[in-house]
Coordinates of C-alpha atoms in Angstrom, one line a residue:
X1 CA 0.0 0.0 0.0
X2 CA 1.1 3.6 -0.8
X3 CA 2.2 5.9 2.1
X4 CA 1.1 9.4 2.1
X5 CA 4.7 9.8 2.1
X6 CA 5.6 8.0 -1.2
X7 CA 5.7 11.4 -3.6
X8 CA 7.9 13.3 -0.8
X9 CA 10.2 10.2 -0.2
X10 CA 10.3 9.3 -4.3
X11 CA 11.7 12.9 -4.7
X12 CA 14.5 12.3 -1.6
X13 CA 15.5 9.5 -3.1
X14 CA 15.7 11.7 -7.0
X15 CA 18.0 13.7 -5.1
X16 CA 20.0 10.9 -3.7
X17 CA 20.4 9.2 -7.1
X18 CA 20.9 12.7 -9.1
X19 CA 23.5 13.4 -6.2
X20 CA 25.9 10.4 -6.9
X21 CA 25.3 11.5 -10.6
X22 CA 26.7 14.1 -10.1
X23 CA 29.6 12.8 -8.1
X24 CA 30.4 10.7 -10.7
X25 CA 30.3 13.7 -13.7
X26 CA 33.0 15.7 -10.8
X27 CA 34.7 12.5 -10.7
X28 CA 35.0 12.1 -14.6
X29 CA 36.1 16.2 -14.8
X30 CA 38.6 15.7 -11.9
X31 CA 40.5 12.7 -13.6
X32 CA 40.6 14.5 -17.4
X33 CA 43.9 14.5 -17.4
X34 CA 45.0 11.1 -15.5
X35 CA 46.5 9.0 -18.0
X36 CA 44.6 5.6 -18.2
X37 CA 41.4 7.0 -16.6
X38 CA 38.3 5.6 -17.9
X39 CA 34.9 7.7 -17.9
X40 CA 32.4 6.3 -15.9
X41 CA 28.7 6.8 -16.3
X42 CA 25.6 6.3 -14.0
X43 CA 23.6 3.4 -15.2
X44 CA 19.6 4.3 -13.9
X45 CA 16.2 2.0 -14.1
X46 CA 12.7 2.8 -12.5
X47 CA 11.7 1.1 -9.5
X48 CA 9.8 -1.9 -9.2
X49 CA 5.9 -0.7 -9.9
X50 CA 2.8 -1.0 -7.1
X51 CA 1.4 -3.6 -7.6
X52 CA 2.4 -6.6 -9.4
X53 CA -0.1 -9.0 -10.4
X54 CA -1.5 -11.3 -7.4
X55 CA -4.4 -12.6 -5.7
X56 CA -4.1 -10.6 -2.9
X57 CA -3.1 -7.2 -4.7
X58 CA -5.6 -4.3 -4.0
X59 CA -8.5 -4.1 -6.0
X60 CA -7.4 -0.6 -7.3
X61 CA -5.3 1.0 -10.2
X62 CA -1.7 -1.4 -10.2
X63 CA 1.4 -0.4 -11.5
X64 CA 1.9 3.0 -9.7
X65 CA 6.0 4.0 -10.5
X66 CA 8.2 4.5 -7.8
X67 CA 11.0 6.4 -8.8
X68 CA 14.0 5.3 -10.1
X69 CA 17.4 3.9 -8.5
X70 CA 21.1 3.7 -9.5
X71 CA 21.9 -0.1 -10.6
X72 CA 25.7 0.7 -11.6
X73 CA 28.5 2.9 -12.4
X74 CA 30.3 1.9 -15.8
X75 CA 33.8 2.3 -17.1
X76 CA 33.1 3.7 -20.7
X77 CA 35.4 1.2 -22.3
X78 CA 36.0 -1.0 -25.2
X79 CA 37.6 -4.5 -24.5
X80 CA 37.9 -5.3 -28.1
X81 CA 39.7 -1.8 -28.6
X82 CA 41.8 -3.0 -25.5
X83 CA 43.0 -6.0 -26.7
X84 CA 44.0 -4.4 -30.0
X85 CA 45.7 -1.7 -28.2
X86 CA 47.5 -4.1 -26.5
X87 CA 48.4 -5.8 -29.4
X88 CA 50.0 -2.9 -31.3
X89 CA 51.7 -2.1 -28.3
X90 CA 54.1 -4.7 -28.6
X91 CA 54.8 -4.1 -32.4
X92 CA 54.9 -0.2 -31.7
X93 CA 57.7 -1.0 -28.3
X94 CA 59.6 -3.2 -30.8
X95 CA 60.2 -1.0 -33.5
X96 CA 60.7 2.2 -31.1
X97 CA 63.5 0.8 -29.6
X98 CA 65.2 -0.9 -32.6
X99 CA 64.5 2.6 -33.8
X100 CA 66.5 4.7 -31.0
X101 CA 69.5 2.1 -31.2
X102 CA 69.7 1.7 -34.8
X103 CA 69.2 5.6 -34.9
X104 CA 72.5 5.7 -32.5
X105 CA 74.6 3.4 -34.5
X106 CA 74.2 5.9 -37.6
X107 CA 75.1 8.6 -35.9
X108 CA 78.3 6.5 -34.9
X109 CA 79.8 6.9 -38.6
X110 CA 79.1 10.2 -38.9
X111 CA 78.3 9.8 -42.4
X112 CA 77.8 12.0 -44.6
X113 CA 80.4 14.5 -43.6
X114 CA 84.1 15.3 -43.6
X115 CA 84.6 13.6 -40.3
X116 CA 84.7 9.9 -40.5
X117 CA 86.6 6.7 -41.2
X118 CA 86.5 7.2 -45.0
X119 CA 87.7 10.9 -44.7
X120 CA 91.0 9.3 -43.1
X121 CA 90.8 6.2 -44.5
X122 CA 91.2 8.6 -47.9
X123 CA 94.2 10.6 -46.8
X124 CA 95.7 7.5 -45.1
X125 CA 96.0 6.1 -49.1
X126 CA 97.2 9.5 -50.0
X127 CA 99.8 9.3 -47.1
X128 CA 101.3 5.6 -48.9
X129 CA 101.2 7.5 -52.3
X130 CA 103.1 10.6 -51.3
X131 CA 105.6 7.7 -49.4
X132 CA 106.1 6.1 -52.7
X133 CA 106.9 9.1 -54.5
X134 CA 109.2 10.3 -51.7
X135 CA 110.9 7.2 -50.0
X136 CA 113.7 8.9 -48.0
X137 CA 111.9 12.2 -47.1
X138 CA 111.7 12.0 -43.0
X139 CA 108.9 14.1 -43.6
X140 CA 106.5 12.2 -45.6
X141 CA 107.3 9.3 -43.4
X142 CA 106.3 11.1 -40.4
X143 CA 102.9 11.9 -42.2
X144 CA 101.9 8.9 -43.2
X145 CA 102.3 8.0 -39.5
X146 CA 100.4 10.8 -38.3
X147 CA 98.0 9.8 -40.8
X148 CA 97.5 5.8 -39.9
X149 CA 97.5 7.9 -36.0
X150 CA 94.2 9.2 -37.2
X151 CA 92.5 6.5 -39.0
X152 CA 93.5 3.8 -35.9
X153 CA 92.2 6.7 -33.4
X154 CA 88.9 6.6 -36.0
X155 CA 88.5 2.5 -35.9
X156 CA 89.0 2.3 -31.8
X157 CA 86.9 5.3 -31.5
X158 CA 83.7 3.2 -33.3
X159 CA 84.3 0.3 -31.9
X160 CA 84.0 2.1 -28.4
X161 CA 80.9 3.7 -29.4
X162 CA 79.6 0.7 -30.4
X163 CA 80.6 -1.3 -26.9
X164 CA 79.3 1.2 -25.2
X165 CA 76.0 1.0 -27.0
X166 CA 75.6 -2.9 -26.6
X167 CA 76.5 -2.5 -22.8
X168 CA 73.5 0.1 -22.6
X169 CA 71.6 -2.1 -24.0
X170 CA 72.5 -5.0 -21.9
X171 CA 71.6 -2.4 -18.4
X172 CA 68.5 -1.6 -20.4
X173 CA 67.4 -5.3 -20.4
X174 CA 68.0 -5.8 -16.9
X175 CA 65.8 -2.4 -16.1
X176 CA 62.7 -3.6 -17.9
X177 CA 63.1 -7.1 -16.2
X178 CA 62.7 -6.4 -13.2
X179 CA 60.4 -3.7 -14.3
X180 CA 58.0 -6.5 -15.5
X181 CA 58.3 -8.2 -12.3
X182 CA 57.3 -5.3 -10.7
X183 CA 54.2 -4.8 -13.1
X184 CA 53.9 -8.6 -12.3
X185 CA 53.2 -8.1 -8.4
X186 CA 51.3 -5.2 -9.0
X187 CA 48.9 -6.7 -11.0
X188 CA 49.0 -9.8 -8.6
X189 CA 47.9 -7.1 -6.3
X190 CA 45.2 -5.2 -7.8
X191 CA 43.8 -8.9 -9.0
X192 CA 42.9 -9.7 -5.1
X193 CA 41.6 -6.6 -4.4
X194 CA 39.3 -6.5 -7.8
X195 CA 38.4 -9.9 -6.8
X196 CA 37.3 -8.8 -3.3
X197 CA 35.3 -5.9 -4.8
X198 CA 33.3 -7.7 -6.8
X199 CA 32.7 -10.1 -4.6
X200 CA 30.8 -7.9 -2.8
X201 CA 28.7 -6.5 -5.7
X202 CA 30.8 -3.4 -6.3
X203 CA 32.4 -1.9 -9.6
X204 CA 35.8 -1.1 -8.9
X205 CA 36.5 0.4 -11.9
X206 CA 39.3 3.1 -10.9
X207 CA 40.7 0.1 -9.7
X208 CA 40.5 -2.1 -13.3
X209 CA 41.3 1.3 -14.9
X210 CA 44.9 1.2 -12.9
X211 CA 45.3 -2.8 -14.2
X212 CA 44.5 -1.8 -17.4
X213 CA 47.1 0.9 -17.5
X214 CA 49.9 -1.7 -16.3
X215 CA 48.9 -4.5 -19.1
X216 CA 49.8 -1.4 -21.7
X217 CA 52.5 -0.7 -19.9
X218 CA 53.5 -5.0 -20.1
X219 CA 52.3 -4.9 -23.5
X220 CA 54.7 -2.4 -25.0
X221 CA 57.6 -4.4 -23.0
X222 CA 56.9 -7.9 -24.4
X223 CA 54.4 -10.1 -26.0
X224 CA 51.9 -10.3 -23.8
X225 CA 48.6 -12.3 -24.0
X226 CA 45.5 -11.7 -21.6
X227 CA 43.0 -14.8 -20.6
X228 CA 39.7 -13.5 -18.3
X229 CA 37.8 -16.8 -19.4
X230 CA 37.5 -17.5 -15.7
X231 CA 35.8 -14.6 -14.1
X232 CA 37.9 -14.9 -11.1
X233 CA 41.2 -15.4 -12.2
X234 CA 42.7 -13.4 -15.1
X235 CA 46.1 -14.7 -16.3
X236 CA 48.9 -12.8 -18.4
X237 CA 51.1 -14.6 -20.1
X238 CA 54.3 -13.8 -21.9
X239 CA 54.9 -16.0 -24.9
X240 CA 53.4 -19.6 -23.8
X241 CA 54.3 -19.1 -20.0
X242 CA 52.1 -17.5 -17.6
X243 CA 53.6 -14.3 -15.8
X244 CA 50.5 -13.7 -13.7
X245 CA 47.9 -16.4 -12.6
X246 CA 45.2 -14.8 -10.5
X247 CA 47.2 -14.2 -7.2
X248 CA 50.5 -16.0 -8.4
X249 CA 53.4 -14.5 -9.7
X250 CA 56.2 -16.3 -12.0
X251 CA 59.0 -13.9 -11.8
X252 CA 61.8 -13.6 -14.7
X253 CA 65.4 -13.5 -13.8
X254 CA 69.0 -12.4 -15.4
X255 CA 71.5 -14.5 -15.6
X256 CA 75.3 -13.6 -16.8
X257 CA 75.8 -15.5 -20.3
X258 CA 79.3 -16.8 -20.2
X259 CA 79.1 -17.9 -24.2
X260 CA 77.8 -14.0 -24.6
X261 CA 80.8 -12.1 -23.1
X262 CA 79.2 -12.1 -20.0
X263 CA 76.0 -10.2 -21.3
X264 CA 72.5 -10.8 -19.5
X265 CA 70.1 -13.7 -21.0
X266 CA 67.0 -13.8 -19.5
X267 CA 65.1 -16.6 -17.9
X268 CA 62.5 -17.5 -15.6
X269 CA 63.2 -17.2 -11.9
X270 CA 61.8 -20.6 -11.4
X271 CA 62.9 -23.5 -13.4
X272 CA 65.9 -21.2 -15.2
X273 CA 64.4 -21.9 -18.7
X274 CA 65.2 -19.3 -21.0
X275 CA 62.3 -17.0 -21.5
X276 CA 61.9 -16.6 -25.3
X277 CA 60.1 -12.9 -26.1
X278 CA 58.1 -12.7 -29.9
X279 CA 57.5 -9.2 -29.6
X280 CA 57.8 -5.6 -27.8
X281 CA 60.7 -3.8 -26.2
X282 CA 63.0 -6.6 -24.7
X283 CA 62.7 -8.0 -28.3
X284 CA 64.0 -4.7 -29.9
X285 CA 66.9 -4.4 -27.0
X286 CA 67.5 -8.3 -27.5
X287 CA 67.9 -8.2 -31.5
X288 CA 69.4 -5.1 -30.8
X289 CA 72.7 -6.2 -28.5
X290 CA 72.9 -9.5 -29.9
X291 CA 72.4 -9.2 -33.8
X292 CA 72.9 -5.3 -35.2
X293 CA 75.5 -4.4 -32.8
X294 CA 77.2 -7.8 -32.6
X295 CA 77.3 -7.4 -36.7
X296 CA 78.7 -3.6 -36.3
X297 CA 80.9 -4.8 -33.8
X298 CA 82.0 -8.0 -36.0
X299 CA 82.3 -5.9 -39.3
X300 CA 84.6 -3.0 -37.6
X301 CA 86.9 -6.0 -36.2
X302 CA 87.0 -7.8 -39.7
X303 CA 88.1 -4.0 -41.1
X304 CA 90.7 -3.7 -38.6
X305 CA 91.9 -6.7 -38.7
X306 CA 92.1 -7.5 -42.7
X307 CA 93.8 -4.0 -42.7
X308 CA 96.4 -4.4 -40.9
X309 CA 97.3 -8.1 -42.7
X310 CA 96.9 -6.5 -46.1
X311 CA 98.7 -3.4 -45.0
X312 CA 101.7 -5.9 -42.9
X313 CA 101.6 -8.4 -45.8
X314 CA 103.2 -5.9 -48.3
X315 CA 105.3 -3.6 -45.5
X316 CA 107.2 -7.2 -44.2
X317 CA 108.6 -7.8 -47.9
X318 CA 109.7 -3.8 -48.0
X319 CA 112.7 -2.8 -46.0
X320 CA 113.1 0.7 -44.0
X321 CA 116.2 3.1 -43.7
X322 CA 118.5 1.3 -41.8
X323 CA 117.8 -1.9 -44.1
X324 CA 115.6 -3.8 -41.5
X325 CA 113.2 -5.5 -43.1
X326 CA 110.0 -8.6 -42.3
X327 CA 108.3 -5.1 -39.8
X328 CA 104.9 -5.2 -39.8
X329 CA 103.0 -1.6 -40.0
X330 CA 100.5 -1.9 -37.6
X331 CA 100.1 -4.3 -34.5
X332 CA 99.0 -7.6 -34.1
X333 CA 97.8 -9.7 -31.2
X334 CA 96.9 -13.3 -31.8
X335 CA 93.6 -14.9 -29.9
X336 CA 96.0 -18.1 -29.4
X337 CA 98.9 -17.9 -27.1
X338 CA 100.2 -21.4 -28.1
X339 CA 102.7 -20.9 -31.0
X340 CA 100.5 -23.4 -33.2
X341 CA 97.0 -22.5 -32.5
X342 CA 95.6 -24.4 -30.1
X343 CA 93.4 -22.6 -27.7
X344 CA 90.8 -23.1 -24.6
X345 CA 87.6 -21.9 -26.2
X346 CA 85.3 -23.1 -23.4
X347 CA 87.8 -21.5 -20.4
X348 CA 88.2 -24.8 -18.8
X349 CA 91.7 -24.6 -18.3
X350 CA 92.4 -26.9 -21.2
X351 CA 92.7 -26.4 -24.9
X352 CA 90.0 -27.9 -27.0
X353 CA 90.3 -25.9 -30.5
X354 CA 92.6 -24.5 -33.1
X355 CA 92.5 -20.9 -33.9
X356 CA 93.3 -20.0 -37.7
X357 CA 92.3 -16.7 -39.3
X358 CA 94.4 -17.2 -42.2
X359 CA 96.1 -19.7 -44.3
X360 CA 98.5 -19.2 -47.3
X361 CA 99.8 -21.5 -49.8
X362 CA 103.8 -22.3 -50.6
X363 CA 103.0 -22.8 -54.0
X364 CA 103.4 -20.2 -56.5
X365 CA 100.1 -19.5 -58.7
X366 CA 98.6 -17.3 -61.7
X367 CA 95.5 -16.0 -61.8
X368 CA 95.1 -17.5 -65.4
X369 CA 96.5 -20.7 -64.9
X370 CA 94.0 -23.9 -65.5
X371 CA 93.5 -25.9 -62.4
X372 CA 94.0 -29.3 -64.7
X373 CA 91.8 -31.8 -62.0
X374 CA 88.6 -31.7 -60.6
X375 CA 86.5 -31.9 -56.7
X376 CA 84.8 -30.3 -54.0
X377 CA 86.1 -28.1 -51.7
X378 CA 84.0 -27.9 -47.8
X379 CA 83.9 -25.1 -45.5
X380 CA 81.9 -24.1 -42.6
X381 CA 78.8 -21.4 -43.9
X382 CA 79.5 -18.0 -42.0
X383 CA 75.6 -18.0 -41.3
X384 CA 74.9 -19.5 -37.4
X385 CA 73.3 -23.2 -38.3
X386 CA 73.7 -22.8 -42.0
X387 CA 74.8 -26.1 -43.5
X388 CA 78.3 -26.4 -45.2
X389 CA 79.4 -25.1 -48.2
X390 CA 80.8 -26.6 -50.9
X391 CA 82.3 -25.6 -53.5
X392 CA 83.1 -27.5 -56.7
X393 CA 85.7 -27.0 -59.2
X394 CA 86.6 -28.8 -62.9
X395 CA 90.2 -29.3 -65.1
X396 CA 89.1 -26.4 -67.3
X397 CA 88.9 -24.1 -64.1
X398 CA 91.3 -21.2 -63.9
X399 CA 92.8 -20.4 -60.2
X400 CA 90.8 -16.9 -60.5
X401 CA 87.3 -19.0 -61.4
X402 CA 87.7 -20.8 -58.3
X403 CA 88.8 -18.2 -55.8
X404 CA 85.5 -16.0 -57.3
X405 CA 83.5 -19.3 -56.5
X406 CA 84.9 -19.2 -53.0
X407 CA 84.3 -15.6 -52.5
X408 CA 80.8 -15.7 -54.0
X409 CA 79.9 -18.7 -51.8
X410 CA 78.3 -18.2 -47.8
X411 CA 81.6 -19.8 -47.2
X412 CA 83.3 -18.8 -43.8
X413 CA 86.4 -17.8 -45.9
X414 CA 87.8 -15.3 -48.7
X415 CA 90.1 -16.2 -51.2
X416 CA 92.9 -14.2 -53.0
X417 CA 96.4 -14.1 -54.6
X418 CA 99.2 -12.7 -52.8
X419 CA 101.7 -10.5 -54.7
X420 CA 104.3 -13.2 -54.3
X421 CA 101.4 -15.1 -56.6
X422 CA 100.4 -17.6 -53.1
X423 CA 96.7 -18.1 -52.4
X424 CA 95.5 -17.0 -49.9
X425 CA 92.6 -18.3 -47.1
X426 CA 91.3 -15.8 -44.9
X427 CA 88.3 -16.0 -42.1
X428 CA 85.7 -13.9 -42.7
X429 CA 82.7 -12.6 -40.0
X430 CA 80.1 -14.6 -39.6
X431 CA 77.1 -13.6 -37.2
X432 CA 77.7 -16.1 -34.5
X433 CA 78.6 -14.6 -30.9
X434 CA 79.2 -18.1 -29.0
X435 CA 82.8 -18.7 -31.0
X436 CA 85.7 -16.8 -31.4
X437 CA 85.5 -14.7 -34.4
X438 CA 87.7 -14.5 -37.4
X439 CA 88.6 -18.0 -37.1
X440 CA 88.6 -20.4 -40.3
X441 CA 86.7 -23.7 -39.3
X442 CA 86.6 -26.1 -41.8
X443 CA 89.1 -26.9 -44.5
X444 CA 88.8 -29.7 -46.8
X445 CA 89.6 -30.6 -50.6
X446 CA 88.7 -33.8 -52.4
X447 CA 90.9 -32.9 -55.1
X448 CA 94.2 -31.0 -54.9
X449 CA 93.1 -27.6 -55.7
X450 CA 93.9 -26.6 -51.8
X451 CA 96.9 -29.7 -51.7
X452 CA 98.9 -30.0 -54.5
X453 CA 98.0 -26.8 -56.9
X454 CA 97.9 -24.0 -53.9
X455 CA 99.9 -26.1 -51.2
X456 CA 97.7 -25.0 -48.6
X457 CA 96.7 -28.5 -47.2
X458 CA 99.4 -31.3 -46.8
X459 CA 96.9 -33.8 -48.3
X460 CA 93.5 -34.0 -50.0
X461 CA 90.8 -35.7 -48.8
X462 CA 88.5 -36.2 -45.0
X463 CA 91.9 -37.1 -43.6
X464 CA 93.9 -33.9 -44.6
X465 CA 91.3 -31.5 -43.6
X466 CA 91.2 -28.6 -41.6
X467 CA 88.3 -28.5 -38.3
X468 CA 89.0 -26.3 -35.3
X469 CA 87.2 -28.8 -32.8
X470 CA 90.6 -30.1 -32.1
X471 CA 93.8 -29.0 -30.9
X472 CA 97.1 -29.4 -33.2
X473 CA 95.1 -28.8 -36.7
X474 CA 97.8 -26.2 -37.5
X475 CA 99.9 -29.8 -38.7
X476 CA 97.6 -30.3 -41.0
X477 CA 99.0 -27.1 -43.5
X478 CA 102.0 -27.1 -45.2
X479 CA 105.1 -25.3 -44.7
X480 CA 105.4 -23.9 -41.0
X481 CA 104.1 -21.6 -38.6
X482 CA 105.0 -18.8 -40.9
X483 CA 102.4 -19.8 -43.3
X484 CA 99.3 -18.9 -40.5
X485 CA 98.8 -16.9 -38.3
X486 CA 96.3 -17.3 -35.2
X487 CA 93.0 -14.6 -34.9
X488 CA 93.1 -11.3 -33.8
X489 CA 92.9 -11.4 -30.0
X490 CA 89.5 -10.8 -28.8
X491 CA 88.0 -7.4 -30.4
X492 CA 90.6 -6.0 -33.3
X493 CA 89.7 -3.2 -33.7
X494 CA 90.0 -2.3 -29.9
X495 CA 93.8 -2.4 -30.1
X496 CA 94.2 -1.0 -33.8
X497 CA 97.7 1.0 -33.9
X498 CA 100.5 1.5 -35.6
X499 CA 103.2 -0.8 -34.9

């Protein structure tokens, strides 16, 4: 039955509804400019009418309205636009930081201007030229010193820039790990209190708006995927792991990477399994430090170091002043401290490999002279997990035919003639960080191309060839020691001076 009160207490409770209204509309207007706040609105219904259809309802006019009441307060939100966002975040933090590296390592070459390697690279040929011209001047001696100064300043000066960059990089990577841990636990956190919330009917939604704004945040670090398939448990994962599982946390962890100089790999905390990221920031940072940079890095020491064996090849047959001659021009530092090679690649105390960067014939060649025999000639591919090369050659093959098959081959070596008319083998870069660089790893011949015609092997065959899995391989060349030499010690171009 209807009080004589119901219009008076209808309107109080207007007033009441219309008052958290507009406490909501002052909440929206208070929070336009907190980043990931959502707009809420007041969802409103009438009443329940008088009366509803009984047998003992009055026998008067029914369905009198009583007002209306608030049944919620709504985030104005999209999930399908969320999940999108989410998405694209990881795409968008992968390419910005590949972007800002990348962006760095230009700016490391300083090209184009009149301030760069091939600025002194140019007036270092100009310096040998005006040598030439001028043996027994002191002074043009003296400038092509200052000269090869400048250019060796120029190659340690990028390869510092670009260390420096990769161990940013590497401090980065530890950052946003234990950033996302962080985000982890937080999440954890607002996932029990959400829970709580609605368990007891309410809408936390500044709450969800705050959860939301840390699964962006996640998102734009790594590939994140969201499951809320059970109402009471939402899980994150990253990749096919789960970071977050309702109230439990699976934390990721860095671990020093012996085979990567020492550089941070990342895992997860619990079972130490390397934690494998398809997207986002630590994606960017990862290719980043371990592919671009290692390949910078790789390419400046290859420079350095087929510089100074080109430049020392032709300055140890020359002779200076005072008649000394066999100097080399710039310094070298082998990788190997044994006098044939052998070295302790897995720093165990023992040596386990041989170290060869390059390897040059006894046997006097031309360029047009027919190679007369046929076979196959193996070497490793300089492409990580690429199979091996080979490379065939036939009777009606000149020396130059095969050298430009070497050369144009993913081979792990370069080929070319000396001026004393010897072939040469030299390592080239290839793009893998767990082995010693500028090292020649496989050497074999089935025919005597590399044997008898060059005289770089002793014998042709699987039982004269060249692998650096085993100690003493350096017996397997002809000639002597004088014929090899061992790879540049660690980074080349670190140590890049004149003699």
């Amino acid at each position: 039955m209807e009080s004589s009160f119901m219009g008076i207490e209808m309107s109080k409770r207007a007033l009441q509804q219309f008052q958290t209204a507009l406490n909501t509309t002052g909440h929206n207007i208070s929070n336009v400019s907190t980043e990931g706040y959502s707009r809420q609105r007041v969802v409103m219904r009438t009443l329940e009418p008088l009366y509803e259809p009984s047998l003992n309802r009055p026998e008067k006019a029914g369905q009198i309205g009583q007002g209306m009441e608030i049944t919620d307060i709504q985030r104005v939100r999209d999930e399908f636009i969320d999940k999108r966002i989410n998405f694209e975040k990881g795409a968008h933090g992968y390419w910005s930081m590949r972007d800002r590296y990348l962006t760095q390592m230009e700016a490391v070459h300083n090209e184009p201007s009149s301030l760069n390697l091939r600025s002194d690279l140019d007036a270092f040929w100009v310096g040998w030229q005006e040598l030439a011209n001028n043996p027994t001047e002191m002074a043009t001696r003296s400038a092509l010193v200052e000269k090869s100064d400048r250019i060796s300043n120029s190659i340690r000066h990028i390869y510092s820039q670009f260390k420096d960059l990769r161990d940013n990089a590497n401090l980065m990577i530890e950052t946003k790990v234990n950033r996302i841990n962080e985000i982890a636990h937080s999440i954890r956190d607002l996932n029990e209190r959400i829970l709580k919330s609605q368990a007891m009917g309410d809408n936390p939604n500044d709450l969800l708006d705050r959860r939301d704004l840390l699964l962006e945040e996640l998102s734009s670090m790594a590939d994140v995927t969201i499951s809320s398939k059970d109402p009471d448990e939402m899980i994150v994962y990253i990749g096919a792991r789960h970071l977050v599982q309702g109230e439990l946390v699976s934390e990721l962890a860095v671990d020093r990477d012996g085979a990567n100089s020492g550089y941070f790999s990342v895992r997860w905390k619990i079972d130490n399994e390397r934690t494998e990221f398809k997207g986002g920031e630590m994606k960017g940072l990862l290719e980043v430090r371990d592919k671009d940079l290692v390949n910078a890095i790789n390419m400046t020491d290859a420079f350095a170091a087929n510089l100074a064996d080109s430049v020392n090849e032709v300055h140890r047959t020359g002779f200076g002043l005072n008649h000394v001659t066999g100097i080399d021009f710039f310094k070298t530092i082998p990788l190997a401290t044994a006098a044939n090679g052998d070295y302790d690649v897995n720093q165990d105390g023992m040596n386990d490999h041989t170290v060869l960067f390059k390897a040059l014939g006894i046997n006097q060649v031309k360029a047009k002279d027919v190679v007369g025999a046929g076979g196959t000639m193996v070497f490793d591919n300089a492409v990580r997990g690429g199979a091996r090369v080979s490379v065939s050659y036939g009777p009606a093959d000149t020396v130059e035919n095969v050298i430009a098959r070497i050369n144009n081959s993913p081979a792990n070596v370069s080929a070319y003639i000396t001026d004393a008319g010897r072939v040469a083998l030299k390592a080239r870069v290839f793009d893998d960080y767990t082995r010693p660089n500028l090292t020649i790893t496989h050497m074999e011949d089935s025919g005597e191309f590399l044997a008898g015609i060059t005289g770089i092997l002793k014998q042709a065959g699987a039982p004269g060839a060249f692998d650096w899995n085993a100690v003493g391989e350096t017996g397997k060349l002809r000639g002597d020691a004088r014929f090899w030499s061992s790879a540049p010690l660690d980074h080349p171009a670190g140590y890049f001076a004149v003699n």
